[in-house]
XYZ file of C-alpha atoms in Angstrom:
694
model
C -0.061 -0.096 -0.006
C 1.472 3.335 -0.835
C 2.227 5.881 1.681
C 1.346 9.444 0.506
C 4.178 11.733 -0.225
C 4.392 15.398 1.054
C 5.490 18.071 -0.948
C 8.067 20.364 0.601
C 10.988 22.384 -0.138
C 10.104 22.157 -3.958
C 10.148 18.314 -4.072
C 7.852 15.393 -3.265
C 9.052 13.624 -0.157
C 8.070 10.073 0.622
C 8.066 9.618 4.414
C 10.813 7.487 5.849
C 8.597 5.106 7.679
C 7.547 1.489 7.238
C 3.820 1.153 6.077
C 2.845 -0.666 9.202
C 3.606 2.568 10.982
C 1.844 4.905 8.860
C -1.865 5.571 9.434
C -4.246 4.002 7.052
C -7.105 5.887 5.384
C -9.941 3.819 3.925
C -12.498 3.949 1.375
C -15.756 5.367 3.050
C -17.932 3.140 0.951
C -16.005 -0.214 0.957
C -13.914 0.207 4.002
C -10.857 -0.736 1.695
C -7.569 0.706 2.402
C -6.611 3.552 -0.048
C -3.370 4.852 1.425
C -1.443 5.475 4.536
C -0.090 8.842 6.108
C 2.927 9.926 7.768
C 5.167 12.856 7.974
C 8.182 11.285 9.639
C 11.515 12.496 8.393
C 9.929 15.888 7.220
C 11.651 18.787 8.531
C 8.886 21.042 9.509
C 11.086 24.152 10.297
C 12.907 23.774 7.053
C 9.529 23.609 5.202
C 8.388 26.901 6.941
C 11.756 28.517 6.090
C 11.536 27.426 2.432
C 8.133 29.261 2.152
C 9.486 32.328 3.846
C 12.792 32.401 2.002
C 11.688 31.252 -1.508
C 7.975 31.369 -1.604
C 7.444 34.800 0.111
C 9.902 36.625 -2.251
C 8.800 35.115 -5.342
C 5.280 36.118 -4.666
C 6.009 39.537 -3.521
C 7.993 40.339 -6.946
C 4.674 39.920 -8.549
C 1.959 42.620 -8.774
C -1.527 41.743 -7.634
C -2.503 41.662 -11.226
C -0.082 39.201 -12.213
C -0.840 36.993 -9.313
C -4.537 37.004 -10.243
C -3.863 35.980 -13.725
C -2.076 32.930 -12.293
C -5.132 32.083 -10.247
C -7.090 32.542 -13.479
C -4.810 30.272 -15.469
C -4.756 27.672 -12.481
C -8.635 27.624 -12.265
C -8.569 26.805 -15.976
C -6.104 23.858 -15.560
C -8.317 22.378 -12.746
C -11.333 22.514 -14.722
C -9.676 20.165 -17.196
C -9.172 17.677 -14.260
C -12.926 17.941 -12.876
C -13.871 14.582 -13.757
C -10.731 13.014 -12.254
C -11.496 14.865 -8.812
C -15.141 13.925 -9.055
C -14.351 10.221 -9.358
C -11.910 10.338 -6.664
C -14.293 12.170 -4.410
C -16.560 8.808 -4.516
C -14.251 7.226 -2.277
C -14.899 9.548 0.398
C -18.628 8.869 0.330
C -19.425 12.061 -1.862
C -22.127 11.911 -4.633
C -21.501 13.508 -7.910
C -23.469 16.344 -6.811
C -21.583 16.648 -3.522
C -18.224 16.456 -5.506
C -19.284 19.374 -7.717
C -20.160 21.232 -4.522
C -16.701 20.725 -3.453
C -14.511 20.852 -6.684
C -16.500 23.357 -8.725
C -16.884 25.526 -5.583
C -13.178 25.550 -4.743
C -12.339 26.350 -8.539
C -15.092 29.165 -8.476
C -13.105 30.642 -5.544
C -9.945 30.871 -7.629
C -11.881 32.526 -10.397
C -13.517 34.970 -8.083
C -10.224 36.206 -6.343
C -8.556 36.345 -9.949
C -11.490 38.564 -11.043
C -11.423 40.780 -7.953
C -7.674 41.027 -8.078
C -7.908 42.325 -11.511
C -10.839 44.692 -10.820
C -10.300 46.167 -7.375
C -6.613 46.045 -6.778
C -3.741 47.815 -8.263
C -1.095 46.639 -10.573
C 1.355 46.976 -7.843
C 2.181 45.137 -4.718
C 1.069 47.749 -2.079
C -2.675 48.675 -1.231
C -4.000 51.874 -0.191
C -6.327 51.707 2.827
C -8.759 54.631 3.189
C -8.053 58.140 2.383
C -5.223 60.537 3.022
C -5.058 62.081 6.374
C -3.764 65.669 6.959
C -1.407 65.655 9.846
C -0.417 69.266 9.615
C -1.893 72.818 8.684
C 0.514 73.346 5.714
C -0.167 70.061 3.745
C 3.636 68.958 4.167
C 3.177 66.212 6.764
C 0.257 63.698 5.841
C -0.601 60.191 6.861
C -1.759 57.240 4.616
C -2.587 53.558 5.735
C -1.306 50.909 3.524
C -1.443 47.072 3.302
C 1.733 44.923 2.653
C 2.048 41.345 2.468
C 3.224 39.620 5.728
C 6.609 38.089 5.381
C 5.711 34.682 6.571
C 3.855 31.462 5.710
C 0.194 30.919 5.661
C -0.113 27.442 7.445
C -3.707 25.987 6.632
C -5.169 23.146 8.685
C -8.272 21.828 6.845
C -11.355 19.860 7.489
C -12.077 16.565 5.929
C -15.385 17.547 4.541
C -14.152 19.570 1.514
C -11.021 18.345 0.540
C -10.878 20.598 -2.680
C -12.929 23.659 -1.642
C -11.253 23.801 1.700
C -7.624 24.208 0.616
C -8.542 26.404 -2.330
C -10.604 28.960 -0.114
C -7.731 29.419 1.944
C -4.957 29.504 -0.827
C -6.511 31.783 -3.208
C -6.713 34.938 -0.999
C -3.361 34.115 0.528
C -1.759 33.922 -2.867
C -3.377 36.987 -4.159
C -1.908 38.799 -1.115
C 1.597 37.633 -2.018
C 1.776 35.068 0.949
C 2.816 31.417 0.422
C 0.876 28.565 1.870
C 1.584 25.231 3.616
C -1.631 22.966 3.578
C -2.248 20.332 6.111
C -5.488 18.236 5.218
C -7.322 16.133 7.389
C -6.395 12.645 7.160
C -9.722 10.941 6.019
C -9.635 12.688 2.793
C -5.934 13.900 2.218
C -5.769 11.405 -0.710
C -7.957 13.910 -2.606
C -6.122 17.184 -1.608
C -2.915 15.162 -2.417
C -4.023 14.856 -5.800
C -5.138 18.524 -6.156
C -1.865 19.577 -5.159
C -0.176 17.170 -7.657
C -2.270 18.962 -10.239
C -1.360 22.350 -9.171
C 2.353 21.719 -8.927
C 2.203 19.862 -12.287
C 0.784 22.920 -13.928
C 4.100 24.917 -13.346
C 2.275 27.992 -12.963
C 3.081 28.891 -9.371
C 6.403 30.497 -8.266
C 8.602 28.143 -6.175
C 7.657 28.017 -2.532
C 4.314 29.292 -3.098
C 2.586 26.031 -2.157
C 3.667 23.050 0.165
C 1.624 20.088 1.415
C 2.106 17.702 4.379
C -0.063 14.653 4.362
C -0.300 13.181 7.876
C 0.697 14.329 11.475
C 1.581 18.109 11.863
C 4.280 16.974 14.181
C 6.160 19.863 15.517
C 4.975 22.249 12.785
C 3.514 24.745 15.217
C 6.573 25.062 17.275
C 8.388 26.756 14.409
C 5.730 29.487 13.567
C 7.094 33.110 13.935
C 5.497 36.541 14.235
C 5.075 36.942 10.347
C 3.391 33.535 10.015
C -0.675 32.876 10.102
C -2.412 29.899 10.991
C -5.900 29.193 9.654
C -7.904 26.182 10.928
C -11.104 24.562 9.960
C -12.490 21.827 12.207
C -13.948 21.095 15.762
C -14.208 23.899 18.241
C -12.186 21.770 20.732
C -9.434 21.601 18.452
C -9.506 25.384 17.622
C -9.230 26.143 21.328
C -5.868 24.141 21.463
C -4.346 25.606 18.484
C -5.344 29.151 19.897
C -3.534 28.189 23.097
C -0.323 26.737 21.565
C 2.594 28.319 23.180
C 4.347 29.312 19.972
C 1.050 30.859 18.773
C 0.759 32.817 21.824
C 4.440 33.840 22.274
C 4.843 34.932 18.726
C 1.474 36.661 18.220
C 0.829 34.415 15.472
C -2.385 35.620 13.330
C -4.875 32.914 13.952
C -8.261 32.350 12.688
C -10.606 29.536 13.065
C -13.853 28.371 11.257
C -15.226 25.725 13.631
C -18.393 23.580 13.634
C -21.383 25.479 15.029
C -24.990 24.478 15.606
C -26.487 26.558 12.620
C -30.262 27.189 13.076
C -32.949 28.071 10.237
C -35.962 29.821 11.378
C -39.628 29.377 9.914
C -41.448 32.616 10.057
C -44.943 32.538 11.624
C -46.297 33.747 8.268
C -44.909 30.609 6.341
C -47.879 28.324 6.991
C -48.278 25.167 4.669
C -49.502 26.276 1.347
C -47.074 29.293 1.202
C -43.946 29.256 -0.969
C -42.002 29.953 2.130
C -43.104 26.685 3.956
C -42.155 24.666 0.737
C -38.795 26.591 0.632
C -38.171 25.687 4.180
C -38.904 21.883 3.688
C -36.570 21.913 0.700
C -33.785 23.760 2.544
C -33.940 21.433 5.509
C -33.933 18.262 3.716
C -31.117 19.603 1.555
C -28.753 20.432 4.210
C -29.469 17.052 6.159
C -28.388 15.143 3.040
C -25.717 17.066 0.998
C -22.444 15.658 1.934
C -24.369 13.244 4.274
C -24.894 16.296 6.463
C -21.069 16.601 6.999
C -21.042 20.474 6.379
C -20.058 22.997 8.995
C -22.832 25.229 7.624
C -25.539 22.604 7.718
C -28.822 23.226 9.585
C -28.598 21.582 13.090
C -31.497 23.290 14.585
C -34.676 23.811 12.768
C -36.616 26.427 14.866
C -40.311 26.403 14.000
C -43.676 27.641 15.283
C -45.073 25.183 17.493
C -48.287 25.125 15.460
C -46.285 23.942 12.669
C -43.912 21.294 13.996
C -46.271 18.420 13.037
C -46.534 19.750 9.268
C -42.998 20.438 8.857
C -41.978 17.123 10.452
C -44.447 15.343 7.928
C -43.234 17.158 5.055
C -39.569 16.709 5.579
C -39.959 12.812 6.473
C -42.007 12.722 3.128
C -38.960 14.228 1.172
C -36.238 12.276 3.229
C -38.063 9.006 2.420
C -37.433 9.685 -1.151
C -33.502 9.855 -0.884
C -31.618 6.738 -2.058
C -28.739 6.043 0.016
C -25.805 3.835 -1.127
C -22.726 3.842 -3.388
C -22.093 7.235 -4.788
C -20.893 5.931 -7.743
C -24.465 4.958 -8.627
C -26.184 8.112 -10.191
C -29.613 7.164 -8.619
C -28.058 7.795 -5.016
C -28.744 10.863 -3.399
C -26.817 10.496 -0.253
C -23.694 8.497 0.158
C -21.465 7.561 3.118
C -19.947 9.429 5.738
C -16.156 10.258 5.536
C -15.145 7.172 7.349
C -16.312 4.498 10.150
C -14.665 6.681 12.986
C -16.730 9.625 11.755
C -19.801 7.557 11.878
C -19.037 6.445 15.331
C -18.604 10.093 16.433
C -21.882 11.127 14.798
C -23.621 8.261 16.698
C -21.996 9.208 20.102
C -23.493 12.653 19.691
C -26.686 11.551 18.510
C -26.959 9.427 21.647
C -26.985 12.538 23.737
C -29.595 14.099 21.500
C -31.706 11.037 21.585
C -31.921 11.361 25.350
C -33.809 14.642 25.080
C -35.682 14.057 21.657
C -38.092 11.952 19.749
C -37.272 10.466 16.351
C -39.613 12.014 13.798
C -37.775 10.226 10.865
C -35.032 7.548 10.512
C -33.357 4.656 12.178
C -30.380 5.426 14.196
C -29.092 1.941 14.092
C -30.189 0.748 10.619
C -30.149 1.709 6.974
C -30.903 0.611 3.537
C -28.311 0.853 0.776
C -27.818 0.095 -2.727
C -24.546 -0.927 -4.419
C -22.794 -1.250 -0.943
C -22.422 -3.063 2.230
C -24.075 -1.021 5.026
C -21.618 -2.289 7.763
C -18.430 -2.141 5.671
C -19.215 1.364 4.745
C -19.812 4.502 6.718
C -23.579 4.563 5.690
C -26.157 6.219 8.147
C -29.823 7.248 7.866
C -30.900 11.012 8.002
C -32.165 11.471 11.468
C -34.997 14.131 11.897
C -35.400 14.701 15.627
C -38.013 16.680 17.735
C -37.064 18.302 20.989
C -38.703 17.165 23.962
C -39.517 20.487 25.813
C -36.771 23.151 26.503
C -33.502 21.117 26.840
C -29.872 22.289 26.449
C -28.601 19.437 24.472
C -29.923 20.551 20.884
C -27.987 23.955 21.527
C -24.943 22.507 22.919
C -24.342 19.136 21.108
C -23.455 18.969 17.393
C -23.843 15.519 15.406
C -21.731 16.209 12.269
C -23.749 14.241 9.911
C -27.435 13.742 8.389
C -29.214 15.007 11.587
C -31.243 18.008 12.638
C -33.683 18.689 15.454
C -37.115 20.496 15.297
C -37.398 22.918 18.161
C -40.767 24.738 18.588
C -41.371 28.347 19.426
C -44.290 30.571 20.188
C -43.277 34.252 19.516
C -40.627 35.695 17.303
C -38.758 36.662 20.462
C -38.850 33.133 21.338
C -37.218 32.185 18.165
C -34.517 34.848 18.535
C -33.747 33.769 21.979
C -33.409 30.033 20.932
C -31.125 31.012 18.014
C -28.720 32.869 20.415
C -28.480 29.827 22.560
C -26.285 28.361 19.956
C -23.421 30.774 21.324
C -22.161 31.652 17.766
C -22.723 30.157 14.515
C -21.324 30.250 11.007
C -24.739 30.840 9.328
C -28.442 31.255 10.179
C -31.447 31.415 7.873
C -34.936 32.859 8.071
C -37.616 31.754 5.808
C -40.531 34.548 5.762
C -42.299 36.719 3.511
C -42.921 39.360 6.242
C -40.543 42.233 6.291
C -41.048 43.199 10.008
C -40.202 39.734 11.139
C -37.324 39.703 8.844
C -35.965 43.011 10.488
C -36.649 41.801 13.953
C -34.905 38.473 13.582
C -32.049 39.463 11.548
C -31.188 42.354 13.883
C -31.612 40.292 17.095
C -29.436 37.382 15.998
C -26.871 38.959 13.779
C -24.206 39.537 16.271
C -24.257 35.704 17.059
C -23.761 34.865 13.370
C -21.334 35.425 10.576
C -23.628 35.039 7.691
C -27.486 35.607 7.581
C -29.851 34.220 4.810
C -33.257 35.640 4.360
C -35.200 33.374 1.881
C -38.586 33.966 0.476
C -40.259 33.660 -2.919
C -38.763 36.731 -3.996
C -34.981 35.467 -4.127
C -35.457 31.898 -3.982
C -34.725 31.641 -7.844
C -31.398 32.955 -7.347
C -30.475 31.991 -3.720
C -27.285 29.761 -3.403
C -28.817 28.190 -0.146
C -28.303 28.242 3.399
C -25.136 26.096 3.504
C -23.063 27.562 0.600
C -20.434 29.946 1.617
C -19.598 32.540 -1.246
C -16.058 33.839 -1.780
C -17.625 37.532 -1.937
C -19.030 37.156 1.722
C -17.222 36.610 4.929
C -17.160 33.180 6.090
C -16.876 32.418 9.868
C -18.620 33.263 12.981
C -18.399 34.391 16.661
C -18.284 32.499 19.899
C -18.445 28.727 19.309
C -17.945 28.904 15.598
C -14.437 30.051 16.214
C -14.450 33.866 16.092
C -12.792 34.154 12.916
C -13.313 35.335 9.225
C -12.205 33.770 5.978
C -13.259 34.974 2.166
C -15.285 37.920 2.006
C -13.680 39.168 -1.070
C -10.741 41.561 -0.459
C -11.228 41.180 3.470
C -9.910 37.621 2.857
C -6.769 39.141 1.024
C -6.122 41.762 3.710
C -6.133 39.161 6.453
C -2.784 38.125 4.856
C -1.485 41.387 4.899
C -0.282 44.033 7.400
C -1.885 47.428 7.832
C 0.522 50.185 8.652
C 0.292 53.893 9.040
C 2.896 55.763 7.078
C 3.461 59.499 7.995
C 5.520 61.472 5.384
C 5.753 64.234 3.304
C 3.331 64.062 -0.015
C 6.268 63.805 -2.250
C 7.813 61.000 -0.107
C 4.287 59.109 0.130
C 3.991 59.269 -3.528
C 7.321 57.532 -3.940
C 6.307 55.059 -1.337
C 2.912 54.211 -2.591
C 3.253 54.631 -6.335
C 0.273 56.859 -6.329
C 0.286 60.661 -6.645
C -0.596 62.298 -3.187
C -2.137 65.864 -3.100
C 0.793 68.147 -2.082
C 3.252 66.200 -4.060
C 5.207 67.723 -7.085
C 3.123 68.114 -10.573
C 4.977 68.020 -13.654
C 3.625 70.528 -16.408
C 5.479 70.007 -19.808
C 5.024 71.263 -23.451
C 3.318 67.873 -24.256
C -0.252 67.506 -23.131
C -0.760 64.653 -20.887
C -3.476 63.400 -23.264
C -0.966 63.122 -25.839
C 0.986 60.542 -23.936
C 0.839 56.869 -24.176
C 0.722 54.707 -21.147
C 4.119 53.878 -21.742
C 5.268 57.586 -21.642
C 2.828 58.704 -19.049
C 4.101 59.524 -15.605
C 2.792 59.931 -12.061
C 2.670 63.622 -11.522
C 1.996 64.512 -15.161
C -0.409 67.538 -15.126
C -2.410 69.760 -17.059
C -3.343 73.377 -16.065
C -6.170 74.957 -18.223
C -8.436 78.000 -17.924
C -9.593 80.469 -16.984
C -13.076 80.204 -18.071
C -15.674 82.963 -16.769
C -19.038 81.710 -15.870
C -21.828 83.902 -17.258
C -25.612 84.203 -16.430
C -26.214 83.183 -20.297
C -24.149 79.948 -19.510
C -26.270 79.116 -16.491
C -29.883 79.962 -18.457
C -28.686 77.923 -21.418
C -27.885 74.829 -19.190
C -30.991 74.889 -17.351
C -32.933 75.111 -20.502
C -30.983 72.555 -22.364
C -31.036 69.920 -19.467
C -34.451 70.650 -17.719
C -32.603 71.257 -14.672
C -34.617 74.337 -13.450
C -33.903 73.925 -9.660
C -34.557 77.502 -8.090
C -31.151 78.070 -6.845
C -30.137 78.445 -10.500
C -32.876 80.181 -11.945
C -34.624 82.447 -9.306
C -32.283 85.018 -7.794
C -34.551 85.939 -4.822
C -35.316 82.381 -3.937
C -31.609 81.449 -4.441
C -30.527 84.484 -2.130
C -32.937 83.064 0.474
C -31.214 79.912 0.688
C -28.820 79.855 3.545
C -25.996 78.105 1.508
C -25.971 80.753 -1.396
C -25.570 84.446 -1.950
C -27.708 84.473 -5.224
C -28.108 82.374 -8.207
C -25.284 79.624 -8.612
C -23.887 77.654 -11.633
C -25.153 73.903 -11.802
C -22.607 71.624 -10.357
C -22.609 69.515 -13.590
C -22.337 72.815 -15.644
C -18.888 73.647 -13.938
C -17.675 70.022 -14.335
C -18.457 70.261 -18.152
C -16.711 73.261 -18.289
C -13.714 71.653 -16.528
C -13.746 68.890 -19.148
C -13.884 71.505 -22.056
C -10.604 73.042 -20.498
C -8.696 69.961 -19.905
C -9.433 67.765 -22.971
C -7.281 67.575 -25.986
C -9.726 67.015 -28.650
C -7.604 65.308 -31.241
C -7.446 61.445 -31.797
C -4.683 60.285 -29.440
C -3.772 57.722 -26.760
C -6.801 58.602 -24.323
C -9.433 56.097 -25.629
C -12.387 56.703 -23.439
C -13.482 58.642 -20.276
C -15.480 55.903 -18.135
C -16.335 57.643 -15.034
C -15.790 60.146 -12.143
C -15.226 59.004 -8.657
C -15.447 60.935 -5.503
C -16.950 63.987 -6.919
C -17.736 66.751 -4.267
C -18.832 70.378 -4.769
C -17.131 72.504 -2.429
C -17.790 75.963 -3.184
C -20.613 77.782 -4.925
C -19.943 79.087 -8.474
C -21.619 82.519 -9.037
C -21.743 84.381 -12.351
C -18.566 86.125 -13.073
C -16.307 83.512 -11.334
C -13.404 82.341 -13.387
C -12.604 78.528 -13.332
C -9.333 76.860 -13.629
C -8.877 73.138 -13.864
C -5.852 71.238 -12.597
C -5.570 67.609 -13.919
C -2.858 65.317 -12.404
C -1.956 61.773 -13.223
C -2.832 60.078 -9.910
C -2.422 56.322 -10.834
C -1.535 54.554 -13.741
C -2.733 50.808 -13.778
C -1.432 48.774 -16.875
C -3.873 45.936 -18.240
C -3.492 42.904 -20.371
C -3.671 44.037 -24.033
C -3.008 47.220 -25.654
C -4.534 49.747 -22.953
C -4.445 50.539 -19.338
C -6.363 52.688 -16.857
C -5.223 56.065 -15.564
C -7.020 57.851 -12.658
C -6.625 61.634 -12.740
C -6.779 64.017 -9.771
C -9.088 66.819 -10.725
C -9.160 70.216 -8.857
C -11.425 72.986 -10.354
C -10.648 76.245 -8.486
C -12.037 79.682 -8.790
C -10.057 83.090 -9.155
C -9.433 83.253 -5.333
C -7.982 79.673 -5.156
C -10.850 78.190 -3.599
C -11.743 74.613 -4.701
C -15.158 74.509 -6.572
C -14.962 70.787 -7.100
C -12.703 67.813 -6.670
C -12.841 64.523 -8.069
C -11.098 61.633 -9.847
C -11.351 61.247 -13.611
C -11.035 57.763 -14.963
C -9.720 56.973 -18.569
C -8.673 54.235 -20.758
C -5.470 54.900 -22.209
C -3.531 53.109 -24.989
C -0.369 51.271 -24.029
C 1.471 52.643 -27.220
C 0.512 55.365 -29.737
C -0.432 54.946 -32.572
C -1.825 51.644 -31.702
C -1.289 48.574 -34.187
C -3.753 48.087 -36.784
C -5.683 44.814 -36.641
C -3.742 43.470 -39.400
C -0.524 44.322 -37.811
C -1.344 42.285 -34.556
C 1.452 39.674 -33.725
C 0.447 36.110 -33.429
C 2.026 33.864 -30.998
C 2.309 30.164 -31.557
C 4.381 27.303 -30.254
C 6.897 27.967 -32.815
C 7.187 31.600 -31.897
C 5.845 34.777 -33.366
C 4.360 34.780 -36.788
């Protein structure tokens, strides 16, 4: 039997151990041994140092955009191997639908972060946070918060239930941030993560040291963590507590985040009576969360909080649905629920179920027997879905999690009671509410949100597009307070910033411009004989400026603009009414009129490298403009962002002032600019093939 290798220090390492001394991993369906695991002989300190010394510098040498492009390419590579990963996943008890949830979900995370990196991050390796802070009256001393990558390794300890999505949802934001990853998968499904990493390494896409894998015990790995390293964990709340208290984690101040098991609830609103769309949505959601991945999801519904008057109806409807679920070998396409991850996992579930049975009544399922197809129910880790109904007000349903296809119905009388019951979970990854009553939705969400990382409000209006109670999304935070671990993952750029350090930088505007690569108000401007709009992206530099004006605003201008646009607001057309306004001394020019005048002043009208103006950001009108005022615009290249292809984006700082120097309006102008000018004609495009340029 093979002992799975680990990928450390740029090579695949087979443990120096006899097979008999390595831990076996078994097929969840047949009980057959798949592989053995051991990390004997692996130098954990050297693996971490390899990530810091080789992986970190290689990643930090790339910009956010370059890292994002690699994530996109990696996602494309993995998509070509989905069927292989689906097939391998059946050995963990996963149906094809379960495997898609895991594999496609993981690839989706890569694509999401690739897209976010290109659209929302600069083509640089430093990220600004917030706005510039003036620290002195003269404008020569300013402050700016910035994000920079931590110079450590992101150690990622994953759970068994999602051997593809789990590693990728931690890896993607770390990689985009510029931090190397060391992945430690859970033993029962480590062979799937092992194959995933083989595919990633085999692609040749990643810089050296960007990803390492250890299959087996973590050994003394945590002893070697330093202040720049990060530790991310998904698993049980008890293990999370041990990791958080590890001496090295505490002593070095290692950044730690945990996504732990939680007693997630789903509340049925009092309006969602049988016959309503919401009642059917609730039944479907509860059935789905009990059976997808055989209930082995940290986001599954463990507590179904239902009005007392509907407990029977919900129990009957869910039982009817569960009775139709075919259980057995997930390789059979007719099977709707496969096995748990292993016999040990099934025994853990049964132990927790016993505690729940002491205070509950079984509504559906047999805790000791299950009918399966295509497999042996005793050799495989099969289990019937079990729907319970709590007997009175007992603590166990709010404290004991059976990590399998088990959920407990809990009754309530008033909405306030449902809120109190939800809170008794002491912190959850997700809670859901199925209601069409907006007042109930507001009361419940505001009542329980502090105890939940994510809230789903489901009704007939959003059901068609809803991703469901148990589906974390890369754009939204995944994590929760209290029992759920107190951590956060994903959440779009929040997940990237978790792997970075936010620092406040105090300096002169000129120095801050040099540090951040973005023009800072108060820094030098560069005015030359060449209009900035005549410069291609390759020629343009931060600080390039055009100053244009003045242009005098007249009453005729204001009248014409009012008539032409239909904007006859009294402050622009009625001198008496305008003078009575506490903000004005008489008729004022339209804000969009003066911005239009500014464009007329700074634009170079001839065809050139500026291809399009695609928007304004942060527009603020600061001082009224009256007839007779003279306007001057100062436009400065603030940020230059190359893109793939023949163009890039330029953000211009616009400061529109009057004759006395007062700013009338400040804003950013966003343009697309050609990389070179003139641009290559279509028939001049260079084609690249495997034989070279053609």
